[in-house]
mmCIF file of N, CA and C in Angstrom:
data_model
loop_
_atom_site.group_PDB
_atom_site.id
_atom_site.type_symbol
_atom_site.label_atom_id
_atom_site.label_comp_id
_atom_site.label_asym_id
_atom_site.label_seq_id
_atom_site.Cartn_x
_atom_site.Cartn_y
_atom_site.Cartn_z
ATOM 1 N N UNK A 1 79.286 97.440 92.917
ATOM 2 C CA UNK A 1 80.103 98.040 91.876
ATOM 3 C C UNK A 1 80.711 96.935 91.017
ATOM 4 N N UNK A 2 80.613 97.074 89.720
ATOM 5 C CA UNK A 2 81.144 96.081 88.787
ATOM 6 C C UNK A 2 82.673 96.160 88.744
ATOM 7 N N UNK A 3 83.292 95.008 88.592
ATOM 8 C CA UNK A 3 84.761 94.952 88.491
ATOM 9 C C UNK A 3 85.207 95.597 87.179
ATOM 10 N N UNK A 4 86.348 96.246 87.236
ATOM 11 C CA UNK A 4 86.958 96.801 86.038
ATOM 12 C C UNK A 4 87.702 95.667 85.362
ATOM 13 N N UNK A 5 87.334 95.399 84.130
ATOM 14 C CA UNK A 5 87.971 94.317 83.386
ATOM 15 C C UNK A 5 88.559 94.866 82.099
ATOM 16 N N UNK A 6 89.803 94.481 81.838
ATOM 17 C CA UNK A 6 90.482 94.864 80.604
ATOM 18 C C UNK A 6 91.251 93.659 80.099
ATOM 19 N N UNK A 7 91.534 93.667 78.828
ATOM 20 C CA UNK A 7 92.333 92.581 78.255
ATOM 21 C C UNK A 7 93.792 92.766 78.689
ATOM 22 N N UNK A 8 94.582 91.699 78.611
ATOM 23 C CA UNK A 8 96.014 91.860 78.917
ATOM 24 C C UNK A 8 96.670 92.957 78.077
ATOM 25 N N UNK A 9 96.297 93.067 76.820
ATOM 26 C CA UNK A 9 96.882 94.115 75.972
ATOM 27 C C UNK A 9 96.499 95.511 76.448
ATOM 28 N N UNK A 10 95.258 95.680 76.895
ATOM 29 C CA UNK A 10 94.844 96.987 77.412
ATOM 30 C C UNK A 10 95.615 97.340 78.684
ATOM 31 N N UNK A 11 95.813 96.352 79.574
ATOM 32 C CA UNK A 11 96.596 96.617 80.789
ATOM 33 C C UNK A 11 98.039 96.953 80.414
ATOM 34 N N UNK A 12 98.604 96.238 79.453
ATOM 35 C CA UNK A 12 99.993 96.497 79.043
ATOM 36 C C UNK A 12 100.173 97.910 78.481
ATOM 37 N N UNK A 13 99.163 98.399 77.763
ATOM 38 C CA UNK A 13 99.224 99.763 77.230
ATOM 39 C C UNK A 13 99.229 100.799 78.342
ATOM 40 N N UNK A 14 98.546 100.514 79.434
ATOM 41 C CA UNK A 14 98.379 101.460 80.535
ATOM 42 C C UNK A 14 99.527 101.428 81.530
ATOM 43 N N UNK A 15 100.119 100.254 81.757
ATOM 44 C CA UNK A 15 101.083 100.054 82.837
ATOM 45 C C UNK A 15 102.507 99.901 82.309
ATOM 46 N N UNK A 16 103.470 100.181 83.175
ATOM 47 C CA UNK A 16 104.855 99.874 82.827
ATOM 48 C C UNK A 16 105.031 98.357 82.868
ATOM 49 N N UNK A 17 106.087 97.829 82.260
ATOM 50 C CA UNK A 17 106.299 96.377 82.335
ATOM 51 C C UNK A 17 106.363 95.856 83.774
ATOM 52 N N UNK A 18 106.995 96.591 84.686
ATOM 53 C CA UNK A 18 107.087 96.153 86.079
ATOM 54 C C UNK A 18 105.726 96.220 86.766
ATOM 55 N N UNK A 19 104.966 97.271 86.525
ATOM 56 C CA UNK A 19 103.624 97.363 87.098
ATOM 57 C C UNK A 19 102.748 96.221 86.596
ATOM 58 N N UNK A 20 102.848 95.899 85.327
ATOM 59 C CA UNK A 20 102.065 94.802 84.763
ATOM 60 C C UNK A 20 102.467 93.471 85.394
ATOM 61 N N UNK A 21 103.759 93.220 85.487
ATOM 62 C CA UNK A 21 104.256 91.958 86.053
ATOM 63 C C UNK A 21 103.749 91.770 87.482
ATOM 64 N N UNK A 22 103.813 92.823 88.280
ATOM 65 C CA UNK A 22 103.394 92.721 89.686
ATOM 66 C C UNK A 22 101.877 92.643 89.813
ATOM 67 N N UNK A 23 101.156 93.577 89.199
ATOM 68 C CA UNK A 23 99.713 93.668 89.441
ATOM 69 C C UNK A 23 98.883 92.667 88.652
ATOM 70 N N UNK A 24 99.281 92.338 87.450
ATOM 71 C CA UNK A 24 98.455 91.462 86.608
ATOM 72 C C UNK A 24 98.959 90.020 86.608
ATOM 73 N N UNK A 25 100.277 89.813 86.929
ATOM 74 C CA UNK A 25 100.837 88.456 86.922
ATOM 75 C C UNK A 25 101.234 87.989 88.322
ATOM 76 N N UNK A 26 100.811 88.727 89.345
ATOM 77 C CA UNK A 26 101.067 88.382 90.758
ATOM 78 C C UNK A 26 102.559 88.297 91.083
ATOM 79 N N UNK A 27 103.308 89.224 90.545
ATOM 80 C CA UNK A 27 104.739 89.284 90.826
ATOM 81 C C UNK A 27 105.021 90.039 92.113
ATOM 82 N N UNK A 28 106.306 90.166 92.417
ATOM 83 C CA UNK A 28 106.761 90.911 93.587
ATOM 84 C C UNK A 28 107.977 91.728 93.189
ATOM 85 N N UNK A 29 107.990 92.998 93.570
ATOM 86 C CA UNK A 29 109.192 93.787 93.328
ATOM 87 C C UNK A 29 110.255 93.394 94.349
ATOM 88 N N UNK A 30 111.510 93.593 93.996
ATOM 89 C CA UNK A 30 112.588 93.269 94.929
ATOM 90 C C UNK A 30 112.496 94.185 96.149
ATOM 91 N N UNK A 31 112.783 93.660 97.343
ATOM 92 C CA UNK A 31 112.704 94.497 98.548
ATOM 93 C C UNK A 31 113.691 95.655 98.489
ATOM 94 N N UNK A 32 113.311 96.751 99.096
ATOM 95 C CA UNK A 32 114.125 97.968 99.216
ATOM 96 C C UNK A 32 114.430 98.621 97.871
ATOM 97 N N UNK A 33 113.662 98.305 96.816
ATOM 98 C CA UNK A 33 113.878 98.935 95.515
ATOM 99 C C UNK A 33 112.774 99.913 95.163
ATOM 100 N N UNK A 34 111.659 99.881 95.891
ATOM 101 C CA UNK A 34 110.510 100.704 95.547
ATOM 102 C C UNK A 34 110.531 102.070 96.197
ATOM 103 N N UNK A 35 109.456 102.771 95.971
ATOM 104 C CA UNK A 35 109.283 104.124 96.497
ATOM 105 C C UNK A 35 108.386 104.057 97.730
ATOM 106 N N UNK A 36 107.982 105.229 98.205
ATOM 107 C CA UNK A 36 107.023 105.371 99.286
ATOM 108 C C UNK A 36 107.563 104.983 100.649
ATOM 109 N N UNK A 37 108.691 105.578 100.986
ATOM 110 C CA UNK A 37 109.211 105.428 102.341
ATOM 111 C C UNK A 37 108.295 106.194 103.296
ATOM 112 N N UNK A 38 108.355 105.845 104.567
ATOM 113 C CA UNK A 38 107.514 106.507 105.561
ATOM 114 C C UNK A 38 107.908 107.980 105.642
ATOM 115 N N UNK A 39 106.928 108.845 105.492
ATOM 116 C CA UNK A 39 107.170 110.284 105.620
ATOM 117 C C UNK A 39 105.942 110.955 106.201
ATOM 118 N N UNK A 40 106.141 112.170 106.636
ATOM 119 C CA UNK A 40 105.085 112.910 107.342
ATOM 120 C C UNK A 40 104.205 113.710 106.384
ATOM 121 N N UNK A 41 103.750 113.110 105.325
ATOM 122 C CA UNK A 41 102.890 113.793 104.365
ATOM 123 C C UNK A 41 101.534 113.101 104.378
ATOM 124 N N UNK A 42 100.478 113.874 104.591
ATOM 125 C CA UNK A 42 99.139 113.306 104.553
ATOM 126 C C UNK A 42 98.777 112.984 103.108
ATOM 127 N N UNK A 43 98.109 111.884 102.909
ATOM 128 C CA UNK A 43 97.679 111.521 101.566
ATOM 129 C C UNK A 43 97.116 110.118 101.514
ATOM 130 N N UNK A 44 96.679 109.754 100.326
ATOM 131 C CA UNK A 44 96.046 108.455 100.085
ATOM 132 C C UNK A 44 96.828 107.727 98.989
ATOM 133 N N UNK A 45 97.007 106.434 99.182
ATOM 134 C CA UNK A 45 97.620 105.572 98.176
ATOM 135 C C UNK A 45 96.502 104.917 97.370
ATOM 136 N N UNK A 46 96.601 105.037 96.043
ATOM 137 C CA UNK A 46 95.590 104.508 95.133
ATOM 138 C C UNK A 46 96.160 103.338 94.341
ATOM 139 N N UNK A 47 95.271 102.510 93.805
ATOM 140 C CA UNK A 47 95.658 101.415 92.918
ATOM 141 C C UNK A 47 96.215 102.011 91.623
ATOM 142 N N UNK A 48 97.365 101.528 91.190
ATOM 143 C CA UNK A 48 97.989 102.036 89.977
ATOM 144 C C UNK A 48 97.192 101.628 88.728
ATOM 145 N N UNK A 49 96.394 100.588 88.843
ATOM 146 C CA UNK A 49 95.624 100.105 87.692
ATOM 147 C C UNK A 49 94.313 100.862 87.494
ATOM 148 N N UNK A 50 93.535 101.021 88.569
ATOM 149 C CA UNK A 50 92.194 101.606 88.425
ATOM 150 C C UNK A 50 92.008 102.900 89.219
ATOM 151 N N UNK A 51 93.021 103.293 89.963
ATOM 152 C CA UNK A 51 93.036 104.549 90.725
ATOM 153 C C UNK A 51 92.090 104.561 91.929
ATOM 154 N N UNK A 52 91.629 103.403 92.351
ATOM 155 C CA UNK A 52 90.770 103.326 93.541
ATOM 156 C C UNK A 52 91.599 103.647 94.790
ATOM 157 N N UNK A 53 91.050 104.383 95.748
ATOM 158 C CA UNK A 53 91.762 104.661 96.998
ATOM 159 C C UNK A 53 91.864 103.399 97.851
ATOM 160 N N UNK A 54 93.085 103.104 98.359
ATOM 161 C CA UNK A 54 93.310 101.841 99.060
ATOM 162 C C UNK A 54 93.850 101.979 100.480
ATOM 163 N N UNK A 55 94.847 102.850 100.680
ATOM 164 C CA UNK A 55 95.522 102.960 101.979
ATOM 165 C C UNK A 55 95.789 104.422 102.299
ATOM 166 N N UNK A 56 95.757 104.758 103.593
ATOM 167 C CA UNK A 56 96.059 106.103 104.069
ATOM 168 C C UNK A 56 97.483 106.177 104.585
ATOM 169 N N UNK A 57 98.157 107.281 104.310
ATOM 170 C CA UNK A 57 99.524 107.442 104.783
ATOM 171 C C UNK A 57 99.605 107.393 106.313
ATOM 172 N N UNK A 58 98.556 107.828 107.001
ATOM 173 C CA UNK A 58 98.592 107.847 108.472
ATOM 174 C C UNK A 58 98.652 106.439 109.076
ATOM 175 N N UNK A 59 98.336 105.416 108.290
ATOM 176 C CA UNK A 59 98.381 104.032 108.781
ATOM 177 C C UNK A 59 99.569 103.254 108.216
ATOM 178 N N UNK A 60 100.554 103.986 107.711
ATOM 179 C CA UNK A 60 101.774 103.394 107.159
ATOM 180 C C UNK A 60 102.827 103.354 108.254
ATOM 181 N N UNK A 61 103.650 102.319 108.244
ATOM 182 C CA UNK A 61 104.720 102.226 109.234
ATOM 183 C C UNK A 61 105.926 101.540 108.611
ATOM 184 N N UNK A 62 107.072 101.722 109.230
ATOM 185 C CA UNK A 62 108.314 101.121 108.746
ATOM 186 C C UNK A 62 108.472 99.750 109.386
ATOM 187 N N UNK A 63 108.188 98.714 108.588
ATOM 188 C CA UNK A 63 108.292 97.344 109.086
ATOM 189 C C UNK A 63 109.693 96.777 108.891
ATOM 190 N N UNK A 64 110.548 97.502 108.157
ATOM 191 C CA UNK A 64 111.897 97.025 107.912
ATOM 192 C C UNK A 64 111.969 95.868 106.927
ATOM 193 N N UNK A 65 110.879 95.605 106.214
ATOM 194 C CA UNK A 65 110.819 94.450 105.317
ATOM 195 C C UNK A 65 111.182 94.789 103.878
ATOM 196 N N UNK A 66 111.253 96.083 103.536
ATOM 197 C CA UNK A 66 111.627 96.478 102.188
ATOM 198 C C UNK A 66 110.467 96.829 101.287
ATOM 199 N N UNK A 67 109.234 96.768 101.790
ATOM 200 C CA UNK A 67 108.052 97.150 101.035
ATOM 201 C C UNK A 67 107.208 98.087 101.889
ATOM 202 N N UNK A 68 106.400 98.946 101.264
ATOM 203 C CA UNK A 68 105.485 99.770 102.048
ATOM 204 C C UNK A 68 104.568 98.881 102.900
ATOM 205 N N UNK A 69 104.391 99.263 104.149
ATOM 206 C CA UNK A 69 103.572 98.472 105.072
ATOM 207 C C UNK A 69 102.533 99.366 105.737
ATOM 208 N N UNK A 70 101.328 98.833 105.829
ATOM 209 C CA UNK A 70 100.207 99.540 106.430
ATOM 210 C C UNK A 70 99.561 98.617 107.458
ATOM 211 N N UNK A 71 98.948 99.186 108.496
ATOM 212 C CA UNK A 71 98.290 98.332 109.488
ATOM 213 C C UNK A 71 96.823 98.074 109.160
ATOM 214 N N UNK A 72 96.315 98.722 108.113
ATOM 215 C CA UNK A 72 94.924 98.501 107.695
ATOM 216 C C UNK A 72 94.697 99.158 106.334
ATOM 217 N N UNK A 73 93.708 98.661 105.581
ATOM 218 C CA UNK A 73 93.322 99.350 104.347
ATOM 219 C C UNK A 73 92.469 100.576 104.675
ATOM 220 N N UNK A 74 92.242 101.401 103.698
ATOM 221 C CA UNK A 74 91.461 102.626 103.872
ATOM 222 C C UNK A 74 90.026 102.322 104.306
ATOM 223 N N UNK A 75 89.414 101.331 103.724
ATOM 224 C CA UNK A 75 88.046 100.955 104.087
ATOM 225 C C UNK A 75 87.842 99.469 103.886
ATOM 226 N N UNK A 76 86.685 98.992 104.280
ATOM 227 C CA UNK A 76 86.396 97.562 104.198
ATOM 228 C C UNK A 76 86.268 97.064 102.771
ATOM 229 N N UNK A 77 85.966 97.946 101.830
ATOM 230 C CA UNK A 77 85.651 97.506 100.484
ATOM 231 C C UNK A 77 86.736 97.808 99.453
ATOM 232 N N UNK A 78 87.858 98.328 99.871
ATOM 233 C CA UNK A 78 88.915 98.680 98.919
ATOM 234 C C UNK A 78 89.769 97.508 98.487
ATOM 235 N N UNK A 79 89.965 96.554 99.385
ATOM 236 C CA UNK A 79 90.790 95.394 99.066
ATOM 237 C C UNK A 79 90.046 94.102 99.402
ATOM 238 N N UNK A 80 90.466 93.039 98.758
ATOM 239 C CA UNK A 80 89.980 91.692 99.057
ATOM 240 C C UNK A 80 91.181 90.847 99.441
ATOM 241 N N UNK A 81 90.925 89.824 100.231
ATOM 242 C CA UNK A 81 91.989 88.925 100.666
ATOM 243 C C UNK A 81 91.663 87.509 100.218
ATOM 244 N N UNK A 82 92.682 86.821 99.683
ATOM 245 C CA UNK A 82 92.525 85.457 99.183
ATOM 246 C C UNK A 82 93.685 84.600 99.677
ATOM 247 N N UNK A 83 93.421 83.326 99.897
ATOM 248 C CA UNK A 83 94.500 82.418 100.272
ATOM 249 C C UNK A 83 95.428 82.233 99.079
ATOM 250 N N UNK A 84 96.735 82.269 99.335
ATOM 251 C CA UNK A 84 97.772 82.122 98.317
ATOM 252 C C UNK A 84 98.705 81.003 98.766
ATOM 253 N N UNK A 85 98.690 79.894 98.045
ATOM 254 C CA UNK A 85 99.528 78.746 98.396
ATOM 255 C C UNK A 85 100.713 78.598 97.444
ATOM 256 N N UNK A 86 101.096 79.681 96.782
ATOM 257 C CA UNK A 86 102.225 79.624 95.848
ATOM 258 C C UNK A 86 103.562 79.649 96.583
ATOM 259 N N UNK A 87 104.611 79.281 95.908
ATOM 260 C CA UNK A 87 105.984 79.337 96.424
ATOM 261 C C UNK A 87 106.190 78.483 97.677
ATOM 262 N N UNK A 88 105.409 77.407 97.808
ATOM 263 C CA UNK A 88 105.604 76.476 98.914
ATOM 264 C C UNK A 88 105.204 76.988 100.287
ATOM 265 N N UNK A 89 104.368 78.025 100.343
ATOM 266 C CA UNK A 89 103.904 78.548 101.626
ATOM 267 C C UNK A 89 102.457 79.003 101.495
ATOM 268 N N UNK A 90 101.799 79.143 102.621
ATOM 269 C CA UNK A 90 100.423 79.635 102.620
ATOM 270 C C UNK A 90 100.432 81.045 103.185
ATOM 271 N N UNK A 91 99.928 81.983 102.379
ATOM 272 C CA UNK A 91 99.863 83.389 102.780
ATOM 273 C C UNK A 91 98.497 83.934 102.409
ATOM 274 N N UNK A 92 98.245 85.158 102.804
ATOM 275 C CA UNK A 92 97.007 85.829 102.432
ATOM 276 C C UNK A 92 97.338 86.931 101.443
ATOM 277 N N UNK A 93 96.883 86.755 100.223
ATOM 278 C CA UNK A 93 97.110 87.735 99.156
ATOM 279 C C UNK A 93 96.128 88.890 99.313
ATOM 280 N N UNK A 94 96.579 90.092 98.984
ATOM 281 C CA UNK A 94 95.742 91.292 98.990
ATOM 282 C C UNK A 94 95.609 91.766 97.547
ATOM 283 N N UNK A 95 94.354 91.936 97.091
ATOM 284 C CA UNK A 95 94.093 92.433 95.746
ATOM 285 C C UNK A 95 93.149 93.625 95.819
ATOM 286 N N UNK A 96 93.203 94.470 94.811
ATOM 287 C CA UNK A 96 92.266 95.589 94.692
ATOM 288 C C UNK A 96 90.882 95.014 94.413
ATOM 289 N N UNK A 97 89.900 95.419 95.185
ATOM 290 C CA UNK A 97 88.550 94.884 95.008
ATOM 291 C C UNK A 97 87.864 95.427 93.754
ATOM 292 N N UNK A 98 88.426 96.472 93.155
ATOM 293 C CA UNK A 98 87.806 97.087 91.985
ATOM 294 C C UNK A 98 88.297 96.503 90.668
ATOM 295 N N UNK A 99 89.570 96.029 90.634
ATOM 296 C CA UNK A 99 90.129 95.548 89.366
ATOM 297 C C UNK A 99 90.941 94.263 89.508
ATOM 298 N N UNK A 100 90.981 93.690 90.704
ATOM 299 C CA UNK A 100 91.711 92.444 90.989
ATOM 300 C C UNK A 100 93.228 92.557 90.817
ATOM 301 N N UNK A 101 93.766 93.765 90.877
ATOM 302 C CA UNK A 101 95.222 93.923 90.803
ATOM 303 C C UNK A 101 95.868 93.300 92.037
ATOM 304 N N UNK A 102 96.901 92.508 91.826
ATOM 305 C CA UNK A 102 97.676 91.969 92.947
ATOM 306 C C UNK A 102 98.429 93.133 93.579
ATOM 307 N N UNK A 103 98.268 93.290 94.893
ATOM 308 C CA UNK A 103 98.926 94.379 95.618
ATOM 309 C C UNK A 103 100.067 93.873 96.481
ATOM 310 N N UNK A 104 99.896 92.722 97.110
ATOM 311 C CA UNK A 104 100.892 92.182 98.032
ATOM 312 C C UNK A 104 100.248 91.136 98.912
ATOM 313 N N UNK A 105 100.658 91.108 100.190
ATOM 314 C CA UNK A 105 100.150 90.121 101.152
ATOM 315 C C UNK A 105 99.942 90.795 102.504
ATOM 316 N N UNK A 106 99.115 90.166 103.331
ATOM 317 C CA UNK A 106 98.903 90.658 104.697
ATOM 318 C C UNK A 106 99.385 89.578 105.657
ATOM 319 N N UNK A 107 100.071 90.020 106.711
ATOM 320 C CA UNK A 107 100.657 89.121 107.701
ATOM 321 C C UNK A 107 100.214 89.547 109.106
ATOM 322 N N UNK A 108 100.169 88.610 110.052
ATOM 323 C CA UNK A 108 99.723 88.929 111.417
ATOM 324 C C UNK A 108 100.850 89.406 112.334
ATOM 325 N N UNK A 109 101.843 90.107 111.778
ATOM 326 C CA UNK A 109 102.982 90.564 112.583
ATOM 327 C C UNK A 109 103.129 92.082 112.566
ATOM 328 N N UNK A 110 102.002 92.774 112.461
ATOM 329 C CA UNK A 110 102.022 94.227 112.453
ATOM 330 C C UNK A 110 102.060 94.801 113.854
ATOM 331 N N UNK A 111 101.942 96.110 113.975
ATOM 332 C CA UNK A 111 102.012 96.769 115.286
ATOM 333 C C UNK A 111 100.920 96.275 116.239
ATOM 334 N N UNK A 112 101.306 95.709 117.373
ATOM 335 C CA UNK A 112 100.306 95.178 118.313
ATOM 336 C C UNK A 112 99.438 96.272 118.935
ATOM 337 N N UNK A 113 99.929 97.511 118.964
ATOM 338 C CA UNK A 113 99.142 98.594 119.554
ATOM 339 C C UNK A 113 98.035 99.082 118.617
ATOM 340 N N UNK A 114 98.025 98.632 117.365
ATOM 341 C CA UNK A 114 96.929 99.006 116.459
ATOM 342 C C UNK A 114 96.181 97.729 116.055
ATOM 343 N N UNK A 115 96.309 97.291 114.811
ATOM 344 C CA UNK A 115 95.542 96.129 114.343
ATOM 345 C C UNK A 115 96.294 94.814 114.481
ATOM 346 N N UNK A 116 97.614 94.877 114.641
ATOM 347 C CA UNK A 116 98.419 93.664 114.653
ATOM 348 C C UNK A 116 98.669 93.095 113.268
ATOM 349 N N UNK A 117 98.220 93.824 112.237
ATOM 350 C CA UNK A 117 98.378 93.357 110.860
ATOM 351 C C UNK A 117 99.428 94.181 110.125
ATOM 352 N N UNK A 118 100.065 93.530 109.155
ATOM 353 C CA UNK A 118 101.031 94.208 108.274
ATOM 354 C C UNK A 118 100.637 93.927 106.831
ATOM 355 N N UNK A 119 100.031 94.928 106.203
ATOM 356 C CA UNK A 119 99.726 94.850 104.784
ATOM 357 C C UNK A 119 101.002 95.236 104.042
ATOM 358 N N UNK A 120 101.672 94.246 103.521
ATOM 359 C CA UNK A 120 102.963 94.396 102.849
ATOM 360 C C UNK A 120 102.664 94.550 101.357
ATOM 361 N N UNK A 121 102.807 95.764 100.846
ATOM 362 C CA UNK A 121 102.289 96.114 99.523
ATOM 363 C C UNK A 121 103.426 96.536 98.590
ATOM 364 N N UNK A 122 103.392 96.048 97.367
ATOM 365 C CA UNK A 122 104.374 96.437 96.356
ATOM 366 C C UNK A 122 104.183 97.910 95.998
ATOM 367 N N UNK A 123 105.259 98.680 96.042
ATOM 368 C CA UNK A 123 105.122 100.109 95.754
ATOM 369 C C UNK A 123 104.713 100.364 94.307
ATOM 370 N N UNK A 124 105.087 99.489 93.360
ATOM 371 C CA UNK A 124 104.701 99.703 91.958
ATOM 372 C C UNK A 124 103.204 99.480 91.747
ATOM 373 N N UNK A 125 102.509 98.924 92.731
ATOM 374 C CA UNK A 125 101.061 98.734 92.640
ATOM 375 C C UNK A 125 100.304 99.961 93.137
ATOM 376 N N UNK A 126 101.035 100.957 93.644
ATOM 377 C CA UNK A 126 100.426 102.132 94.259
ATOM 378 C C UNK A 126 100.818 103.423 93.559
ATOM 379 N N UNK A 127 99.969 104.406 93.705
ATOM 380 C CA UNK A 127 100.300 105.787 93.334
ATOM 381 C C UNK A 127 99.829 106.659 94.494
ATOM 382 N N UNK A 128 100.687 107.576 94.919
ATOM 383 C CA UNK A 128 100.389 108.411 96.086
ATOM 384 C C UNK A 128 99.790 109.732 95.661
ATOM 385 N N UNK A 129 98.695 110.108 96.318
ATOM 386 C CA UNK A 129 98.044 111.403 96.090
ATOM 387 C C UNK A 129 98.188 112.213 97.371
ATOM 388 N N UNK A 130 99.136 113.147 97.420
ATOM 389 C CA UNK A 130 99.332 113.931 98.647
ATOM 390 C C UNK A 130 98.141 114.849 98.915
ATOM 391 N N UNK A 131 97.984 115.164 100.188
ATOM 392 C CA UNK A 131 96.966 116.120 100.659
ATOM 393 C C UNK A 131 95.536 115.695 100.361
ATOM 394 N N UNK A 132 95.294 114.412 100.173
ATOM 395 C CA UNK A 132 93.904 113.945 100.038
ATOM 396 C C UNK A 132 93.336 113.660 101.394
#
């Protein structure tokens, strides 16, 4: 599948300023300011930029970190992981594999009874589709 490519102006027309800053400029929303708290509603979280399905609500958990956290992506091909050496630390960045939107980071401190991973994702990078 070919990557979705748009000019910065096209992305700006589609996204809010905060969505653009986070997804296109690799920003981070402030902790505990976003949406998508853990709740008992079945659904899928999609990329706010290209609407690709990325994460399932059933794999979401409360990590107490201030951002939506998942123990795994929806499938093997929805996200890509890249080394991120910004801000004086080495982390693993998570991006949408369809449009390269910055989503957040993945850490090895997730629930040990499942994958042991914590996909720490900016809520402004997601849109929730209930009952999918």
